Coordinates of C-alpha atoms and ligand atoms in Angstrom, one line a residue:
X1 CA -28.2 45.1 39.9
X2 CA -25.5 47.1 37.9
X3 CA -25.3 50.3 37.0
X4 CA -26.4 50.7 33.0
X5 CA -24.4 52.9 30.6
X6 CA -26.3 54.6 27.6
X7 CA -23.6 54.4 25.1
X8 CA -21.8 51.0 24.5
X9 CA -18.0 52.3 24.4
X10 CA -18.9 53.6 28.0
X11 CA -20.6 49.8 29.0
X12 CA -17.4 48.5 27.9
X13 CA -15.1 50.2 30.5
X14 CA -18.0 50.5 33.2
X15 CA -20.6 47.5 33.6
X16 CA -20.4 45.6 35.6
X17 CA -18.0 46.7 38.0
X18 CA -18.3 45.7 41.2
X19 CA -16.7 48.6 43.6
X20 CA -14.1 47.3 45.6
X21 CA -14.7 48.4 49.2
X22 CA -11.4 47.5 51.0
X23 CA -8.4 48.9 48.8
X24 CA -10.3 51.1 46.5
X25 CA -8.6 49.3 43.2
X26 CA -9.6 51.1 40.1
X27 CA -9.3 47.5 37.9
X28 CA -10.9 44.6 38.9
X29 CA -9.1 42.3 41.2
X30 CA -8.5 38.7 40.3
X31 CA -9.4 36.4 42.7
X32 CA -7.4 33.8 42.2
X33 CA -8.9 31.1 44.4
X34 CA -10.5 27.9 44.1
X35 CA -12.4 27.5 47.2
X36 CA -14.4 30.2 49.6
X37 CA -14.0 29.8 53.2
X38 CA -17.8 29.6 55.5
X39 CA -18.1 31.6 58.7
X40 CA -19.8 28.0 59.6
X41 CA -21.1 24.9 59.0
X42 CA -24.6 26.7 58.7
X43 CA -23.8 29.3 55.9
X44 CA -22.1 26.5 54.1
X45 CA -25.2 24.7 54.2
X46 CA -27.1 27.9 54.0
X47 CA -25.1 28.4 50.3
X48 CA -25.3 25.1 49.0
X49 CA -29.5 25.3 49.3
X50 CA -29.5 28.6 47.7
X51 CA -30.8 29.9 51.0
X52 CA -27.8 32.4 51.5
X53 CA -26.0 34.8 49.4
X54 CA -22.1 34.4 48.7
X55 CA -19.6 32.0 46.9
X56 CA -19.0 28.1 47.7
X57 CA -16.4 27.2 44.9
X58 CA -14.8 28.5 41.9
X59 CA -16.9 26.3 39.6
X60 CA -20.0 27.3 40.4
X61 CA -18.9 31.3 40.4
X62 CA -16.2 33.5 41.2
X63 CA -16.2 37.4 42.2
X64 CA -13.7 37.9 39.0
X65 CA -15.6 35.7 36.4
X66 CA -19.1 37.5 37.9
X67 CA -18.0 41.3 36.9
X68 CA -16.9 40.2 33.5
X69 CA -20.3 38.3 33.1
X70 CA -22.7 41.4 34.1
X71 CA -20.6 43.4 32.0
X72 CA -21.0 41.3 28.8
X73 CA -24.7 40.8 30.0
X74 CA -24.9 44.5 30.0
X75 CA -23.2 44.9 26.2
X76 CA -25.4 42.5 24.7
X77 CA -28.7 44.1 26.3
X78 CA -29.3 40.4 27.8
X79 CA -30.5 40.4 31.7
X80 CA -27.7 37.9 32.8
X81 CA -24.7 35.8 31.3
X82 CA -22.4 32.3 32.3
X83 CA -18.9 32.7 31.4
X84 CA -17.3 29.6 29.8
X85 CA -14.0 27.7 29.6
X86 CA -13.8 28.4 25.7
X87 CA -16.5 29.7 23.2
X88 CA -17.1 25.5 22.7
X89 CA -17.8 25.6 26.0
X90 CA -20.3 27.9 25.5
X91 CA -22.1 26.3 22.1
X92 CA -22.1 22.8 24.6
X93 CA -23.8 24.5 27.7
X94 CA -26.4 26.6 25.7
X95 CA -27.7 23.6 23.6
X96 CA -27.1 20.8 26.0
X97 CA -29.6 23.1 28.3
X98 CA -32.1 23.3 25.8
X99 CA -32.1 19.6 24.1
X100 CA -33.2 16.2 25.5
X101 CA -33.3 12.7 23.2
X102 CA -35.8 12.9 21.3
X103 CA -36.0 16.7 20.8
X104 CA -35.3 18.0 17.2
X105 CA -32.8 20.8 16.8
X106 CA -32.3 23.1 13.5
X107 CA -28.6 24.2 12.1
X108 CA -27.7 26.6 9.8
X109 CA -25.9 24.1 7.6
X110 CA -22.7 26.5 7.4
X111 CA -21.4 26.8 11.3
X112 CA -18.0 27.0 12.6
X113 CA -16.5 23.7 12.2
X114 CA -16.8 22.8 16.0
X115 CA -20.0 23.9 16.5
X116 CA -21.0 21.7 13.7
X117 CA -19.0 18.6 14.5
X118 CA -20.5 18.8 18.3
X119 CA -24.3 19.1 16.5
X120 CA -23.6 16.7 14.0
X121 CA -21.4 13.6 16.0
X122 CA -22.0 14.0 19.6
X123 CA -25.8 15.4 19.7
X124 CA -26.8 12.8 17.3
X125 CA -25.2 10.4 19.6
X126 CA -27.2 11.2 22.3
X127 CA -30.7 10.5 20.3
X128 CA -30.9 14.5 19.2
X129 CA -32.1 14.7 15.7
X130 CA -30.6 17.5 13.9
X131 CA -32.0 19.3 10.6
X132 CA -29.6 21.6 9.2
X133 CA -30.8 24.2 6.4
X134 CA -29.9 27.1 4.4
X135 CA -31.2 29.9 6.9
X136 CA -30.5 32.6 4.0
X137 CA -33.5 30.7 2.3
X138 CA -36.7 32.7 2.5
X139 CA -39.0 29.6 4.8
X140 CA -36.3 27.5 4.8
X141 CA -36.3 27.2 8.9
X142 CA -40.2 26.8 8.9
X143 CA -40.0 24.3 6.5
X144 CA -37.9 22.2 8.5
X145 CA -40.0 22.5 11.6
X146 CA -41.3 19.4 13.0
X147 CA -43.6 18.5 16.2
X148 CA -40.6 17.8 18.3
X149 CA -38.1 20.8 17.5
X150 CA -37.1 22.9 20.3
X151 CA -33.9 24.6 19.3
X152 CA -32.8 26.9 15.8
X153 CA -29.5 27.7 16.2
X154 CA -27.1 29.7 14.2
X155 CA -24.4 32.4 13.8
X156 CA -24.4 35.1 11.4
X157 CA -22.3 36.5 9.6
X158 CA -21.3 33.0 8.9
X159 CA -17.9 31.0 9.6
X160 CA -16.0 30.9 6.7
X161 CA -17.8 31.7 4.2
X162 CA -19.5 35.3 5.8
X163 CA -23.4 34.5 4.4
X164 CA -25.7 36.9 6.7
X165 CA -29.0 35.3 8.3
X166 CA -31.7 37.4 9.1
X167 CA -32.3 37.9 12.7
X168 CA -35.2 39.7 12.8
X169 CA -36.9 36.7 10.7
X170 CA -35.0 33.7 13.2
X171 CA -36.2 35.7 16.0
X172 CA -40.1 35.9 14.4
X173 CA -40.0 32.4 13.0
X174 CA -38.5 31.3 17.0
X175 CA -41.2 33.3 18.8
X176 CA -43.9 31.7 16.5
X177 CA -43.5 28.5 17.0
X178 CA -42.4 28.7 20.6
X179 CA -38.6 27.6 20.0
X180 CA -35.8 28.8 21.6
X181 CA -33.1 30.7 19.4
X182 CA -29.5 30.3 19.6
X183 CA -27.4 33.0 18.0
X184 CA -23.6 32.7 17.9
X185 CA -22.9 36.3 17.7
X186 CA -18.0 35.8 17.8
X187 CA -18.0 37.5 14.3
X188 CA -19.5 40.6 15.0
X189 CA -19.5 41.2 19.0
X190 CA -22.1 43.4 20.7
X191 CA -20.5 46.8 19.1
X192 CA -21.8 45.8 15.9
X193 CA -24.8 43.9 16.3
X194 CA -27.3 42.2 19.5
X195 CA -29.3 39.5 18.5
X196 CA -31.5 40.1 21.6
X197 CA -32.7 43.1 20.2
X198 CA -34.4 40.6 17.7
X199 CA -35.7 38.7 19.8
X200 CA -32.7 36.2 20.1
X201 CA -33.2 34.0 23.2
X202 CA -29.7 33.2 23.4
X203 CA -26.5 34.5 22.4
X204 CA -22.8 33.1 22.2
X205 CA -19.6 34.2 21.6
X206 CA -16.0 32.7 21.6
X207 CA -15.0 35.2 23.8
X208 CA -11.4 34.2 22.5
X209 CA -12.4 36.2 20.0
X210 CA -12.9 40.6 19.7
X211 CA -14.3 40.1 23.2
X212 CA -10.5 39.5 24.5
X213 CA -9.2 41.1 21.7
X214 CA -5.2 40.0 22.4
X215 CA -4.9 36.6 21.4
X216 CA -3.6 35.6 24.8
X217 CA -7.1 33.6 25.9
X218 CA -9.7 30.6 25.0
X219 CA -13.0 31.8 26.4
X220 CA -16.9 32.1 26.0
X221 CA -19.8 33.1 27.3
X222 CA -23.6 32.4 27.1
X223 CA -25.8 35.7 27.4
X224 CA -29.9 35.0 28.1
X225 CA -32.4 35.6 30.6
X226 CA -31.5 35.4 34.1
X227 CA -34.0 32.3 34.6
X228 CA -32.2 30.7 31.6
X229 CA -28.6 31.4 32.6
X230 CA -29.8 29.9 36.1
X231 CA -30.9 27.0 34.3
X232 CA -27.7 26.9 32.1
X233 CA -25.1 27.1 35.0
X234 CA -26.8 25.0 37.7
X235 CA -28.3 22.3 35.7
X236 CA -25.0 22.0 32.8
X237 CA -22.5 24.3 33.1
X238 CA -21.7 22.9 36.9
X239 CA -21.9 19.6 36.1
X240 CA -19.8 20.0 33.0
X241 CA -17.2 21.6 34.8
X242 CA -16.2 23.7 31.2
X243 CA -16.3 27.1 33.5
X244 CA -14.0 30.2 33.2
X245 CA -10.7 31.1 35.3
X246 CA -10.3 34.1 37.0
X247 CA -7.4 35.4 35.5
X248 CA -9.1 35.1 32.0
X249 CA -11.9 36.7 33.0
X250 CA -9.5 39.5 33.8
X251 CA -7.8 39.5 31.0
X252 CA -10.8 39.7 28.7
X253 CA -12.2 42.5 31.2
X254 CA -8.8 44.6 30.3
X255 CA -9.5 44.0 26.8
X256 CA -13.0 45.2 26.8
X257 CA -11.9 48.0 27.8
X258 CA -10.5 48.9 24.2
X259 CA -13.2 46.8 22.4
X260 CA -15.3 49.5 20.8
X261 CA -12.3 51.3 19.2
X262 CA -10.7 48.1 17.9
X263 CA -13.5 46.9 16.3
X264 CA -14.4 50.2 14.5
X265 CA -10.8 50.0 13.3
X266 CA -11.0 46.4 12.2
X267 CA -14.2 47.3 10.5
X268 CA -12.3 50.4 9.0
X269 CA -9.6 48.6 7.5
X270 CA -11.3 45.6 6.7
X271 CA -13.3 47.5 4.5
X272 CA -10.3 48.9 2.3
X273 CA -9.2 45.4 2.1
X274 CA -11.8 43.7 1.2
X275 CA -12.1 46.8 -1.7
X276 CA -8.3 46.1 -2.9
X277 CA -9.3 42.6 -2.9
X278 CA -12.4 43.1 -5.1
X279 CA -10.4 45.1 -7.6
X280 CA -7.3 42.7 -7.6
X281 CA -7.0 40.8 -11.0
X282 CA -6.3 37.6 -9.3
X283 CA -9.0 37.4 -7.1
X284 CA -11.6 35.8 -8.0
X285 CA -14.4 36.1 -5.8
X286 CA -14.4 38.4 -1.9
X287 CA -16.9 37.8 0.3
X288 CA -17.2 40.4 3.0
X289 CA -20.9 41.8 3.9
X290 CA -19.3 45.4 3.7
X291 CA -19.3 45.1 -0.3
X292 CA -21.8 46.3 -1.8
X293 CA -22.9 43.1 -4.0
X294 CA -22.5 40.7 -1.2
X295 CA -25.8 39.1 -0.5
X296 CA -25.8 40.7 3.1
X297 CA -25.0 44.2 2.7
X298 CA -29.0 45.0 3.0
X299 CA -28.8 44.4 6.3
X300 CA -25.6 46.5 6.8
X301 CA -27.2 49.6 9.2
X302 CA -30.0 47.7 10.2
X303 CA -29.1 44.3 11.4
X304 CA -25.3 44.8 11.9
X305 CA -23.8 48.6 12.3
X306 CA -20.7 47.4 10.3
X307 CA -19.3 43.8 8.8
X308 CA -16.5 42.8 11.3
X309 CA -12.9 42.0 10.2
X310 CA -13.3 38.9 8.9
X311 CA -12.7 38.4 4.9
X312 CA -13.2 35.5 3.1
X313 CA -11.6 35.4 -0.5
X314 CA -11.0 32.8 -3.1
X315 CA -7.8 33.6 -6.0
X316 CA -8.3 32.5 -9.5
X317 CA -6.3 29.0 -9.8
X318 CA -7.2 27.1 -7.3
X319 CA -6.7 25.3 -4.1
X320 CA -3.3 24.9 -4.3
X321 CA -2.1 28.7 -5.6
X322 CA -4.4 29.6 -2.4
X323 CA -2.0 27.6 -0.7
X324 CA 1.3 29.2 -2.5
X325 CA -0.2 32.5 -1.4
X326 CA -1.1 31.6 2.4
X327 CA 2.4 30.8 2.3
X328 CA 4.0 33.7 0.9
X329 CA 2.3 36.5 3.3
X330 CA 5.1 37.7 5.7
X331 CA 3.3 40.3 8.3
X332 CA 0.1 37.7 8.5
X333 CA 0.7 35.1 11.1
X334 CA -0.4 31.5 9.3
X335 CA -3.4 31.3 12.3
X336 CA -7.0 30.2 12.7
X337 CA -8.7 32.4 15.6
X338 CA -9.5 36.4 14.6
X339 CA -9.9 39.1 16.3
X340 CA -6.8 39.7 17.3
X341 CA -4.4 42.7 17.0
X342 CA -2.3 40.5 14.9
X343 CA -3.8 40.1 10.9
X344 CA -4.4 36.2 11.0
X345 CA -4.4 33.9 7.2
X346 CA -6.0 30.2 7.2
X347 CA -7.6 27.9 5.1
X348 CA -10.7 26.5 6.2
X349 CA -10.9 23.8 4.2
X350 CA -8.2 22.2 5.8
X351 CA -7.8 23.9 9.0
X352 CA -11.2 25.4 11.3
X353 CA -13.5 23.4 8.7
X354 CA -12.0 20.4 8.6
X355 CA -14.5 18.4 11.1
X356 CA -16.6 18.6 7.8
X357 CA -16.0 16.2 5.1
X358 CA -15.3 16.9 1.6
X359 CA -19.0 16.4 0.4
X360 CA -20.3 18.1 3.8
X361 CA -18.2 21.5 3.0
X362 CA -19.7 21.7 -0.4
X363 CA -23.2 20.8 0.6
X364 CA -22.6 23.9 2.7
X365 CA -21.6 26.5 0.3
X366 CA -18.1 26.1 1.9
X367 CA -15.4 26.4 -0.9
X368 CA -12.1 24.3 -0.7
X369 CA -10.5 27.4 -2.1
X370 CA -11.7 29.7 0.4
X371 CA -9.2 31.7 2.5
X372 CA -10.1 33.7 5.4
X373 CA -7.9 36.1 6.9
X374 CA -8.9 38.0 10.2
X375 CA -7.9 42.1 9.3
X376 CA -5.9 43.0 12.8
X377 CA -4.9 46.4 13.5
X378 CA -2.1 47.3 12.0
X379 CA -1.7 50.0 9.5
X380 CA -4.2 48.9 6.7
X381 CA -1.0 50.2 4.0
X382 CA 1.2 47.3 5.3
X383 CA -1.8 44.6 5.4
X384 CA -2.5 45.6 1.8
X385 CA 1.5 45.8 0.8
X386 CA 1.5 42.1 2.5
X387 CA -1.2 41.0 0.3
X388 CA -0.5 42.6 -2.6
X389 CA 3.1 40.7 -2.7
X390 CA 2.3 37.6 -1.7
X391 CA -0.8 37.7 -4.2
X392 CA 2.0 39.2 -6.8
X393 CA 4.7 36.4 -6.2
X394 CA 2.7 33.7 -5.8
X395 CA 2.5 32.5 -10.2
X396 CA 6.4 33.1 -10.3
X397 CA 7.3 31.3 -7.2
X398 CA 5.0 28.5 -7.8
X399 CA 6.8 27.4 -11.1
X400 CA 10.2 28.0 -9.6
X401 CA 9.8 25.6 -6.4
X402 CA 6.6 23.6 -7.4
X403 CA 2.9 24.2 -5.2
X404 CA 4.4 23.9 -1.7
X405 CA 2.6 24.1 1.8
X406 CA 5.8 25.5 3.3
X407 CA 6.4 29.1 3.9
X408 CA 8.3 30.4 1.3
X409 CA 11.5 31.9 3.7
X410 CA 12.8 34.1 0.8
X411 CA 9.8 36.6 1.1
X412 CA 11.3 37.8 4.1
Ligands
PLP1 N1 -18.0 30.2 17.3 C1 -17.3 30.7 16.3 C2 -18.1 31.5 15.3 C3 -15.9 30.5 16.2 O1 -15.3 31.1 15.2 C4 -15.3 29.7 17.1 C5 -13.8 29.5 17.0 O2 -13.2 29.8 16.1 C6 -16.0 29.2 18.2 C7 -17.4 29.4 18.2 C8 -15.4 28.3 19.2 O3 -14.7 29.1 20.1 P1 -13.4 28.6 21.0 O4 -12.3 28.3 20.0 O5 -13.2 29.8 21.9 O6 -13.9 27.4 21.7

């Protein structure tokens, strides 16, 4: 049992720490091993039957990967957690727990564009039928329920296109009818919002993500029960091999350490963007839950304690002056991934969303015009000044050189 920590900015720097008896080190050490050595043949035996305490192998748990595990546990106010290779990893082990052929899973019909590839062409594969709804539809989930559903999963606020789900509703609607809940929570991370508090059986996160915080890592992790994580890393997770490394596990422990303030900040500036972006003549449409006409602002304070750093925006002329503009931004990196210190520009259409076809995207309320950019943390003035000349060049140099999906060198 770790120690717990009243105030999250605290849990962030404390949980979870296992104190390290021989040399006293104040950080966590990594150990970098693949293998544990037995006293004997007896305690090896003794570990493999569960009958003794202690490691056996680096895929089945490490000392490093355990600490970062209880501490993320700990943030999301979940009894236990499985750290995964990537946050994929962590969407395969929590639904491939949960689902056999024959079982009936429900979507939210917008997901990140993995997580609804994997539901959509390998699950279905496997004889898992699949239902995927509107969840921002008031009884759209129930609707959908059948005799043989076990699993609603979804993540909120939404990849790309930043539609909020009520968790408080998923989480009665779950309970109800005696299905488990899946929440992918990347967007927001445990500063800003728990689905267990909701009820949420299980929540996910591309630990790639705010979790690391440095864009130096693929990771995930699964946070649950302690009999579900159990379930999830010695009936999947072992067998699928798609565990975390040490030294990830310390680098994303390092940059916990920092997560409360960096999120605050990429809320903080996200927020003015988002707000020049509104007011900008050649924006079109912003979709950020932090505005006050977006559909999910209601649940700003309640659900969530602030909208993350993710904006998604469309600019009036289309795909391809999207595409001038993506181009013309010199201090935004060209990037999927957010999260990151560094402000990141995509288009999902063509890039994260791509597993979804054309007519799939638009069934899904996901524009072909939408660009997302991930707010990082520099000084909101220069992310705007970015913006605000890419967004001014983009009509003049599109006539000059033609619509081009090359990055326009002369901004420099
Ligand atoms: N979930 C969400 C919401 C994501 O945005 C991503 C990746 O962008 C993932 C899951 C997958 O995470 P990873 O890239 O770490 O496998």
């Amino acid at each position: 049992m770790t120690k717990t920590y009243k105030h999250i900015e605290t849990a962030t720097i404390h949980a979870g720490k296992i104190k390290d008896e021989q040399f006293g080190s104040l950080t966590t050490p990594i150990y970098q091993t693949s293998t544990f050595v037995f006293d004997n043949a007896e305690q090896g035996g003794d570990r493999f039957a569960g009958e003794a305490s202690g490691y056996i192998y680096s895929r089945l748990g490490n000392p490093t990967v355990r600490q970062l595990e209880l501490k993320v546990a700990q943030l999301e106010g979940m009894e236990d957690a499985a750290a995964t290779a990537t946050g994929m990893g962590a969407v395969s082990a929590a639904l491939l727990t949960n689902l056999s052929a024959g079982d009936h899973l429900i979507a939210s019909k917008a997901l990140y564009g993995c997580s609804y590839s994997l539901i959509r062409h390998q699950l279905t594969r496997f004889g898992i039928e699949v239902s995927f709804v509107d969840m921002t539809v008031n009884g759209a989930i129930e609707n959908a329920i059948k005799a043989n559903t076990k699993v609603i999963f979804a993540e909120t606020p939404i990849n790309p296109n930043l539609d909020v789900i009520d968790l408080d509703m998923l989480g009665n609607v779950a309970n109800k009818h005696n299905l488990i809940s899946i929440v992918d929570n990347t967007f927001l991370s445990p500063i800003l919002q728990q689905p267990g508090k909701f009820g949420i059986d299980i929540v996910i996160h591309s630990a790639t993500k705010y979790l690391n915080g440095h864009g130096d890592v693929v990771a995930g992790i699964v946070c649950s029960s302690q009999e579900m994580i159990e379930q999830i890393k010695l009936t999947v997770l072992k067998d699928i091999g798609a565990t975390m490394s040490p030294h990830d596990a310390w680098l994303i422990l390092r940059g916990l350490k920092t997560l409360a303030i960096r999120v605050k900040q990429h809320c903080k500036s996200a927020q003015i963007v988002a707000e020049y972006l509104q007011s900008h003549p050649k924006v079109k449409q912003v979709y950020y839950p932090g505005l006050e006409d977006h559909p999910g602002y209601p649940y700003m304070g309640t659900q969530m304690l602030g909208a993350g750093g993710v904006i998604g925006f469309e600019i009036n002329g289309g795909i391809d002056d999207g595409k001038t503009m993506i181009n013309a931004t010199r201090l935004f990196s060209i990037a999927v991934s957010l999260g990151d210190a560094e402000s990141l520009i995509q288009h999902p259409a063509s890039m994260t969303h791509s597993p979804y076809s054309p007519e799939e995207r638009q069934e899904a309320g996901i524009s072909d015009g939408l660009i997302r950019i991930a707010v990082g943390l520099e000084h909101v003035d220069d992310i705007i000044a970015d913006l605000d000349q890419a967004l001014s060049r983009v009509p003049q140099l599109a006539k000059q050189i033609g619509v081009t999906n090359q990055k326009i060198a002369d901004c420099a």
